[in-house]
Coordinates of C-alpha atoms in Angstrom, one line a residue:
X1 CA 141.7 86.9 55.1
X2 CA 141.7 84.1 57.8
X3 CA 145.5 83.6 57.6
X4 CA 148.6 85.7 58.4
X5 CA 147.6 86.8 61.9
X6 CA 150.1 87.1 64.7
X7 CA 149.6 85.5 68.1
X8 CA 148.4 88.3 70.4
X9 CA 147.8 86.4 73.6
X10 CA 149.1 88.4 76.5
X11 CA 151.3 86.4 78.8
X12 CA 152.6 89.3 80.8
X13 CA 149.4 90.1 82.8
X14 CA 149.2 90.1 86.6
X15 CA 146.3 89.9 88.9
X16 CA 144.4 93.1 89.4
X17 CA 145.1 94.8 92.7
X18 CA 141.4 94.4 93.6
X19 CA 141.6 90.6 93.5
X20 CA 142.0 90.0 97.3
X21 CA 139.3 92.5 98.1
X22 CA 136.8 91.0 95.6
X23 CA 137.5 87.6 97.0
X24 CA 136.7 88.8 100.5
X25 CA 133.4 90.3 99.2
X26 CA 132.5 87.0 97.6
X27 CA 133.2 85.2 100.8
X28 CA 130.8 87.5 102.7
X29 CA 128.1 86.9 100.1
X30 CA 128.7 83.2 100.2
X31 CA 128.2 83.1 103.9
X32 CA 124.7 84.5 103.5
X33 CA 123.4 81.8 101.1
X34 CA 124.9 78.4 102.0
X35 CA 123.8 75.6 99.7
X36 CA 122.4 77.9 96.9
X37 CA 123.8 78.8 93.5
X38 CA 124.1 82.6 93.0
X39 CA 124.2 84.1 89.5
X40 CA 125.3 87.8 89.1
X41 CA 125.3 89.0 85.5
X42 CA 127.3 91.9 84.2
X43 CA 124.7 92.9 81.6
X44 CA 124.5 93.3 77.8
X45 CA 124.8 96.1 75.3
X46 CA 121.7 98.2 74.8
X47 CA 120.9 99.6 71.4
X48 CA 120.5 103.3 71.0
X49 CA 119.4 102.9 67.4
X50 CA 120.0 100.3 64.7
X51 CA 123.6 99.0 65.2
X52 CA 124.6 101.9 67.5
X53 CA 124.8 101.0 71.2
X54 CA 124.9 103.1 74.3
X55 CA 128.2 103.0 76.2
X56 CA 128.3 99.9 78.2
X57 CA 128.1 100.1 82.0
X58 CA 128.2 96.8 83.9
X59 CA 125.9 96.0 86.8
X60 CA 127.5 97.5 89.9
X61 CA 127.0 94.3 92.0
X62 CA 129.0 92.3 89.4
X63 CA 131.8 94.9 89.5
X64 CA 131.9 94.8 93.2
X65 CA 132.2 91.1 93.4
X66 CA 134.7 90.6 90.6
X67 CA 136.5 93.9 89.7
X68 CA 135.5 93.1 86.1
X69 CA 133.8 95.4 83.6
X70 CA 133.2 93.1 80.7
X71 CA 129.9 92.9 78.9
X72 CA 127.9 89.6 78.6
X73 CA 129.6 88.1 81.6
X74 CA 128.3 86.5 84.8
X75 CA 129.7 85.6 88.2
X76 CA 128.5 82.2 89.5
X77 CA 128.9 81.0 93.1
X78 CA 128.4 77.2 92.9
X79 CA 127.5 75.7 96.3
X80 CA 129.7 73.1 97.9
X81 CA 128.7 70.3 100.3
X82 CA 130.5 72.2 103.2
X83 CA 128.2 75.2 102.8
X84 CA 130.7 77.3 101.0
X85 CA 130.9 78.2 97.3
X86 CA 133.3 77.8 94.3
X87 CA 133.3 81.0 92.3
X88 CA 133.9 81.3 88.5
X89 CA 133.1 83.7 85.8
X90 CA 131.4 83.3 82.5
X91 CA 133.1 85.6 80.0
X92 CA 132.7 86.3 76.3
X93 CA 135.9 84.9 74.7
X94 CA 137.9 86.5 71.9
X95 CA 136.6 86.1 68.4
X96 CA 138.3 83.5 66.3
X97 CA 140.0 84.5 63.0
X98 CA 139.1 81.1 61.7
X99 CA 135.4 81.8 61.1
X100 CA 133.1 84.7 60.5
X101 CA 132.5 85.9 64.0
X102 CA 135.7 88.1 63.9
X103 CA 134.6 89.7 60.6
X104 CA 130.8 90.2 60.9
X105 CA 128.4 91.8 63.3
X106 CA 128.5 95.1 65.0
X107 CA 129.8 93.6 68.3
X108 CA 132.7 91.7 66.8
X109 CA 136.2 92.4 68.0
X110 CA 137.2 93.9 64.7
X111 CA 134.6 96.5 65.1
X112 CA 134.6 97.2 68.9
X113 CA 138.2 96.4 70.0
X114 CA 140.1 93.5 71.5
X115 CA 138.7 91.6 74.4
X116 CA 140.6 89.5 76.9
X117 CA 140.9 85.8 76.3
X118 CA 139.5 83.5 78.9
X119 CA 143.1 82.6 80.0
X120 CA 143.9 86.3 80.4
X121 CA 140.8 87.0 82.4
X122 CA 141.6 84.1 84.7
X123 CA 144.9 85.8 85.5
X124 CA 143.5 89.4 85.9
X125 CA 140.4 88.4 87.9
X126 CA 141.9 85.5 89.9
X127 CA 138.9 83.4 89.0
X128 CA 138.3 80.4 86.7
X129 CA 136.6 81.6 83.5
X130 CA 134.3 79.8 81.1
X131 CA 132.8 80.5 77.8
X132 CA 129.6 82.5 78.3
X133 CA 128.1 81.1 75.1
X134 CA 127.5 77.8 77.0
X135 CA 126.2 79.5 80.1
X136 CA 122.4 79.2 79.5
X137 CA 122.7 75.5 78.8
X138 CA 125.2 74.9 81.7
X139 CA 122.9 76.7 84.2
X140 CA 119.8 75.0 83.0
X141 CA 121.4 71.6 83.3
X142 CA 122.1 72.0 87.0
X143 CA 119.4 71.3 89.6
X144 CA 121.0 73.4 92.3
X145 CA 118.6 75.9 94.0
X146 CA 119.4 79.2 92.3
X147 CA 119.1 82.9 92.8
X148 CA 119.9 85.4 90.1
X149 CA 119.9 89.2 89.9
X150 CA 116.9 90.0 87.7
X151 CA 116.6 92.6 85.0
X152 CA 120.3 92.4 83.9
X153 CA 120.6 89.6 81.4
X154 CA 117.3 88.2 80.1
X155 CA 118.9 85.1 78.5
X156 CA 120.6 83.9 81.7
X157 CA 117.5 84.8 83.7
X158 CA 115.4 82.6 81.4
X159 CA 117.8 79.7 81.8
X160 CA 117.3 79.3 85.6
X161 CA 114.3 78.4 87.7
X162 CA 114.0 81.0 90.5
X163 CA 111.3 83.1 92.2
X164 CA 111.2 86.8 92.5
X165 CA 111.2 87.1 96.3
X166 CA 114.4 85.0 96.7
X167 CA 116.1 86.9 93.8
X168 CA 115.2 90.2 95.5
X169 CA 117.0 89.0 98.6
X170 CA 120.1 88.4 96.6
X171 CA 120.0 91.9 95.2
X172 CA 119.4 93.3 98.7
X173 CA 122.5 91.4 100.0
X174 CA 124.7 92.8 97.2
X175 CA 123.6 96.3 98.2
X176 CA 124.0 95.6 101.9
X177 CA 127.6 94.5 101.3
X178 CA 128.5 97.8 99.6
X179 CA 127.5 99.9 102.6
X180 CA 130.9 99.7 104.3
X181 CA 133.8 100.3 101.9
X182 CA 137.1 98.4 102.2
X183 CA 140.4 100.3 102.1
X184 CA 140.8 99.8 98.4
X185 CA 137.3 101.3 97.7
X186 CA 138.1 104.3 99.9
X187 CA 141.2 104.9 97.9
X188 CA 139.2 104.9 94.7
X189 CA 136.7 107.3 96.1
X190 CA 139.6 109.6 97.1
X191 CA 140.8 109.5 93.5
X192 CA 137.3 110.3 92.3
X193 CA 136.9 113.3 94.7
X194 CA 140.4 114.6 93.9
X195 CA 139.7 114.6 90.2
X196 CA 136.3 116.2 90.9
X197 CA 138.0 119.1 92.8
X198 CA 140.2 119.7 89.7
X199 CA 137.1 119.6 87.5
X200 CA 135.4 122.3 89.6
X201 CA 138.6 124.4 89.5
X202 CA 138.6 124.0 85.7
X203 CA 135.0 125.1 85.5
X204 CA 135.6 128.3 87.6
X205 CA 138.5 129.2 85.4
X206 CA 136.2 128.9 82.3
X207 CA 133.3 130.9 83.8
X208 CA 133.8 133.9 81.5
X209 CA 133.5 131.5 78.5
X210 CA 130.2 130.2 79.9
X211 CA 128.9 133.7 80.3
X212 CA 129.6 134.2 76.6
X213 CA 127.9 130.9 75.7
X214 CA 125.8 128.8 78.0
X215 CA 125.7 126.3 80.9
X216 CA 127.0 123.7 78.4
X217 CA 130.4 125.3 78.5
X218 CA 130.7 124.4 82.2
X219 CA 129.3 120.9 81.5
X220 CA 131.9 120.4 78.7
X221 CA 134.7 121.7 80.8
X222 CA 134.0 119.4 83.7
X223 CA 133.5 116.4 81.3
X224 CA 136.9 117.0 79.8
X225 CA 138.5 116.5 83.2
X226 CA 136.4 113.4 83.9
X227 CA 137.4 111.8 80.6
X228 CA 141.1 112.7 81.0
X229 CA 141.4 111.3 84.6
X230 CA 138.6 108.8 84.8
X231 CA 136.1 106.8 82.9
X232 CA 133.5 109.5 82.6
X233 CA 131.2 111.5 84.8
X234 CA 129.4 109.4 87.5
X235 CA 126.0 110.8 86.6
X236 CA 124.4 113.5 84.5
X237 CA 126.2 116.8 85.4
X238 CA 123.9 119.5 86.7
X239 CA 125.0 123.0 85.5
X240 CA 122.1 125.1 86.7
X241 CA 122.3 128.9 86.4
X242 CA 119.6 131.4 87.5
X243 CA 116.2 129.9 88.1
X244 CA 117.4 126.5 86.8
X245 CA 119.1 126.1 90.2
X246 CA 115.7 125.5 91.7
X247 CA 115.3 122.3 89.6
X248 CA 116.8 119.3 91.5
X249 CA 118.0 117.4 88.4
X250 CA 118.5 120.0 85.7
X251 CA 120.6 118.3 83.1
X252 CA 119.6 120.1 79.9
X253 CA 122.3 122.6 80.7
X254 CA 121.3 124.8 77.8
X255 CA 120.5 128.0 79.7
X256 CA 122.3 131.4 79.9
X257 CA 124.9 132.1 82.5
X258 CA 124.3 135.7 83.6
X259 CA 126.3 137.9 86.0
X260 CA 124.3 138.7 89.1
X261 CA 122.7 135.2 89.3
X262 CA 123.9 132.0 90.9
X263 CA 125.3 128.9 89.2
X264 CA 124.7 125.5 90.9
X265 CA 127.2 122.9 89.7
X266 CA 126.6 119.3 90.8
X267 CA 129.1 117.0 89.3
X268 CA 131.3 114.0 90.0
X269 CA 134.2 112.2 88.2
X270 CA 133.9 108.4 87.9
X271 CA 137.2 106.6 88.1
X272 CA 138.4 103.9 85.7
X273 CA 137.2 101.4 88.3
X274 CA 133.7 103.0 88.3
X275 CA 133.7 104.7 91.7
X276 CA 132.2 108.1 91.6
X277 CA 132.3 111.4 93.6
X278 CA 129.2 113.6 94.0
X279 CA 129.9 117.3 94.9
X280 CA 127.9 120.5 94.6
X281 CA 128.9 124.1 94.9
X282 CA 126.7 127.2 94.3
X283 CA 128.6 130.1 93.0
X284 CA 127.9 133.8 92.4
X285 CA 128.4 134.2 88.7
X286 CA 129.7 137.8 89.1
X287 CA 132.1 136.6 91.8
X288 CA 130.2 138.2 94.8
X289 CA 127.0 137.2 96.5
X290 CA 124.3 139.8 96.7
X291 CA 123.1 140.3 100.3
X292 CA 120.0 138.2 99.7
X293 CA 122.0 135.4 97.9
X294 CA 124.4 135.4 100.9
X295 CA 121.5 135.2 103.3
X296 CA 120.2 132.0 101.6
X297 CA 123.7 130.6 101.1
X298 CA 124.7 131.1 104.8
X299 CA 121.5 129.3 105.9
X300 CA 122.3 126.3 103.7
X301 CA 126.0 126.4 104.9
X302 CA 124.9 126.4 108.5
X303 CA 122.5 123.5 107.8
X304 CA 125.3 121.5 106.2
X305 CA 127.6 122.2 109.2
X306 CA 124.9 120.9 111.5
X307 CA 124.4 117.8 109.3
X308 CA 128.1 117.1 109.0
X309 CA 128.5 117.3 112.8
X310 CA 126.0 114.4 113.1
X311 CA 128.1 112.1 110.9
X312 CA 130.0 109.8 113.3
X313 CA 130.1 106.1 114.1
X314 CA 127.2 104.9 116.1
X315 CA 124.9 107.7 115.1
X316 CA 121.6 106.9 113.4
X317 CA 121.8 107.3 109.6
X318 CA 118.9 109.7 109.7
X319 CA 120.6 112.1 112.2
X320 CA 122.5 114.2 109.7
X321 CA 119.3 114.7 107.6
X322 CA 117.3 115.7 110.6
X323 CA 119.9 118.1 111.9
X324 CA 120.1 119.9 108.5
X325 CA 116.3 120.0 108.0
X326 CA 115.6 121.3 111.5
X327 CA 118.0 124.2 110.9
X328 CA 116.4 125.1 107.6
X329 CA 112.9 124.8 109.1
X330 CA 114.0 127.3 111.8
X331 CA 115.3 129.7 109.2
X332 CA 112.2 129.5 107.1
X333 CA 110.0 130.2 110.2
X334 CA 112.3 133.1 111.0
X335 CA 111.9 134.5 107.5
X336 CA 108.1 134.2 107.7
X337 CA 107.8 131.6 104.9
X338 CA 106.3 128.8 107.0
X339 CA 104.3 128.9 110.2
X340 CA 106.1 128.2 113.5
X341 CA 107.2 127.3 116.0
X342 CA 110.2 125.7 114.2
X343 CA 109.8 122.3 115.9
X344 CA 106.2 122.0 114.9
X345 CA 107.1 123.1 111.3
X346 CA 109.7 120.4 111.1
X347 CA 107.5 117.7 112.5
X348 CA 104.8 118.6 109.9
X349 CA 107.5 118.7 107.1
X350 CA 106.5 122.2 106.1
X351 CA 110.1 123.0 105.2
X352 CA 110.0 120.4 102.4
X353 CA 108.3 123.0 100.1
X354 CA 111.6 124.7 99.9
X355 CA 114.1 121.9 100.8
X356 CA 112.5 119.3 98.5
X357 CA 114.8 116.3 98.8
X358 CA 116.6 114.4 101.5
X359 CA 119.9 115.6 102.8
X360 CA 122.2 112.9 101.4
X361 CA 122.8 109.3 100.4
X362 CA 125.4 106.6 100.3
X363 CA 128.1 106.9 97.7
X364 CA 130.3 104.4 95.9
X365 CA 130.0 102.4 92.6
X366 CA 126.7 104.2 92.1
X367 CA 126.1 107.8 92.9
X368 CA 123.1 106.7 95.0
X369 CA 124.9 103.6 96.2
X370 CA 123.3 100.6 98.0
X371 CA 119.9 101.7 96.8
X372 CA 118.5 98.1 97.2
X373 CA 119.8 97.6 100.7
X374 CA 117.4 96.7 103.4
X375 CA 116.0 99.7 105.3
X376 CA 117.2 98.3 108.6
X377 CA 120.7 98.3 107.3
X378 CA 120.6 101.6 105.5
X379 CA 118.1 104.4 106.2
X380 CA 117.0 102.9 109.6
X381 CA 120.6 101.8 110.4
X382 CA 123.6 103.3 112.2
X383 CA 126.7 104.7 110.7
X384 CA 129.9 102.6 110.8
X385 CA 133.5 103.4 109.9
X386 CA 134.1 102.9 106.2
X387 CA 130.7 104.2 105.1
X388 CA 130.9 107.1 102.6
X389 CA 127.9 109.4 102.2
X390 CA 126.9 112.8 100.9
X391 CA 125.6 115.7 103.0
X392 CA 123.8 118.1 100.7
X393 CA 121.1 120.4 102.2
X394 CA 119.5 123.0 99.9
X395 CA 116.9 125.7 99.6
X396 CA 115.0 126.2 96.4
X397 CA 112.6 129.1 95.9
X398 CA 110.7 128.3 92.7
X399 CA 110.2 131.2 90.2
X400 CA 106.4 130.8 90.3
X401 CA 106.1 130.5 94.1
X402 CA 103.8 133.3 95.2
X403 CA 104.2 132.5 98.9
X404 CA 107.6 134.2 99.0
X405 CA 108.6 137.8 98.0
X406 CA 109.5 138.3 94.4
X407 CA 113.1 138.9 95.0
X408 CA 113.5 135.4 96.5
X409 CA 112.0 133.6 93.6
X410 CA 114.4 131.8 91.3
X411 CA 117.1 131.4 94.0
X412 CA 118.4 127.9 94.5
X413 CA 121.4 126.9 96.7
X414 CA 122.8 123.5 97.4
X415 CA 126.2 122.6 99.1
X416 CA 127.3 119.0 98.9
X417 CA 130.3 117.2 100.2
X418 CA 131.4 113.5 100.4
X419 CA 132.1 112.3 103.9
X420 CA 134.0 109.1 105.1
X421 CA 132.9 107.8 108.4
X422 CA 136.0 107.3 110.5
X423 CA 136.6 105.6 113.9
X424 CA 136.2 108.9 115.8
X425 CA 134.0 111.0 113.5
X426 CA 134.3 111.7 109.8
X427 CA 136.6 113.0 107.1
X428 CA 135.4 115.4 104.5
X429 CA 136.9 113.9 101.3
X430 CA 136.0 117.0 99.3
X431 CA 137.4 119.6 101.7
X432 CA 139.7 120.8 98.9
X433 CA 136.8 122.9 97.6
X434 CA 135.8 126.1 99.5
X435 CA 132.4 126.0 101.2
X436 CA 131.8 129.2 103.2
X437 CA 130.6 132.3 101.3
X438 CA 133.8 134.2 102.0
X439 CA 135.9 131.3 100.9
X440 CA 133.9 130.9 97.7
X441 CA 134.2 134.6 96.8
X442 CA 138.0 134.5 97.4
X443 CA 138.3 131.3 95.4
X444 CA 136.4 132.8 92.4
X445 CA 138.4 136.0 92.5
X446 CA 141.6 134.0 92.4
X447 CA 140.5 131.6 89.6
X448 CA 138.0 133.6 87.5
X449 CA 139.0 137.2 88.0

């Protein structure tokens, strides 16, 4: 069994197109930590049950710094005397046919598929690559002051002497450096959004099938597009019909889809390079909004317009959120659901009973990207060209909320788009999907009948 195998080493590989961008990102990280060794693991498989593992998703900071998606790897920036760093990757090599590692074990190549050899990875990543099976000993043997991203690879974490505060600073820096996307990343996000637009179009075309079955028909329809054109969905798809639309993160998607009610679809395709879109549309299942549904929808649309107008370079990050929330607070006062005046209601946060969440977030490798970035760089910072964020105001009237008239209860509306900050304002990357009530109705009439 150990003989008769062909040489399958690939000698036709070329560097990945992301190589120069990843090198620039590593240089920016290096400049923040002169004289220190930095260890950024990719992560390990996680068991679902017995020998069945969850699909592997590498740590986003590792992907950003390498372009690699391999499990059980790690990027190391080794300090040089001049203050810079030499970068290399630990990788899991191919299994040898000469011993049992190829034949046994649930993670062997024979069972899970071919991996790249170390030589192949060096070509693709543009980095020296070493056998990760020696990583713990190699890292432990060096006395260089070290930082590691915690919670990703327990074995590597145990091999180095670090402290939590300094490690947290490394994770913050990795998030900070993802705030402004380079040209390559913007291109990937465009791909994610374009596929997402097609996924929404698929879902509307299948709406009659969802009415005959459940929210899961919509979920499955969108998932098919995500798997055909990308890696998967970037997060758990929210297909929320009727009163489920008032639940911010409804992912059971097992409820009925009934004409006369609304369907809130929040979904995003994740590209093969792991960049994701995040778009929401709220749709009248019968094809036409009722007067009350349109009243709520128009208020959210106007709030989104106000928020989007605030997205421009030099603006405070919080400006778009505040613009949207102020508009919704004014509408809720006008409708008599919260006590005015509107400015006082906003300052007290009274609108949050019905708006619930913030109005957006950064977008990129993670759907809530850059989550560990420092407040002064993110939520208390200013917008710069190259940042990509969502603007997603909503109104949610819970089915058991006795402070609103019965006919309002169970109505949930959110509209979400992905915006790229440009030199003179912003570009709505998801503008290919209709937003206004009239546009949505025309779109549905054309696609769903």
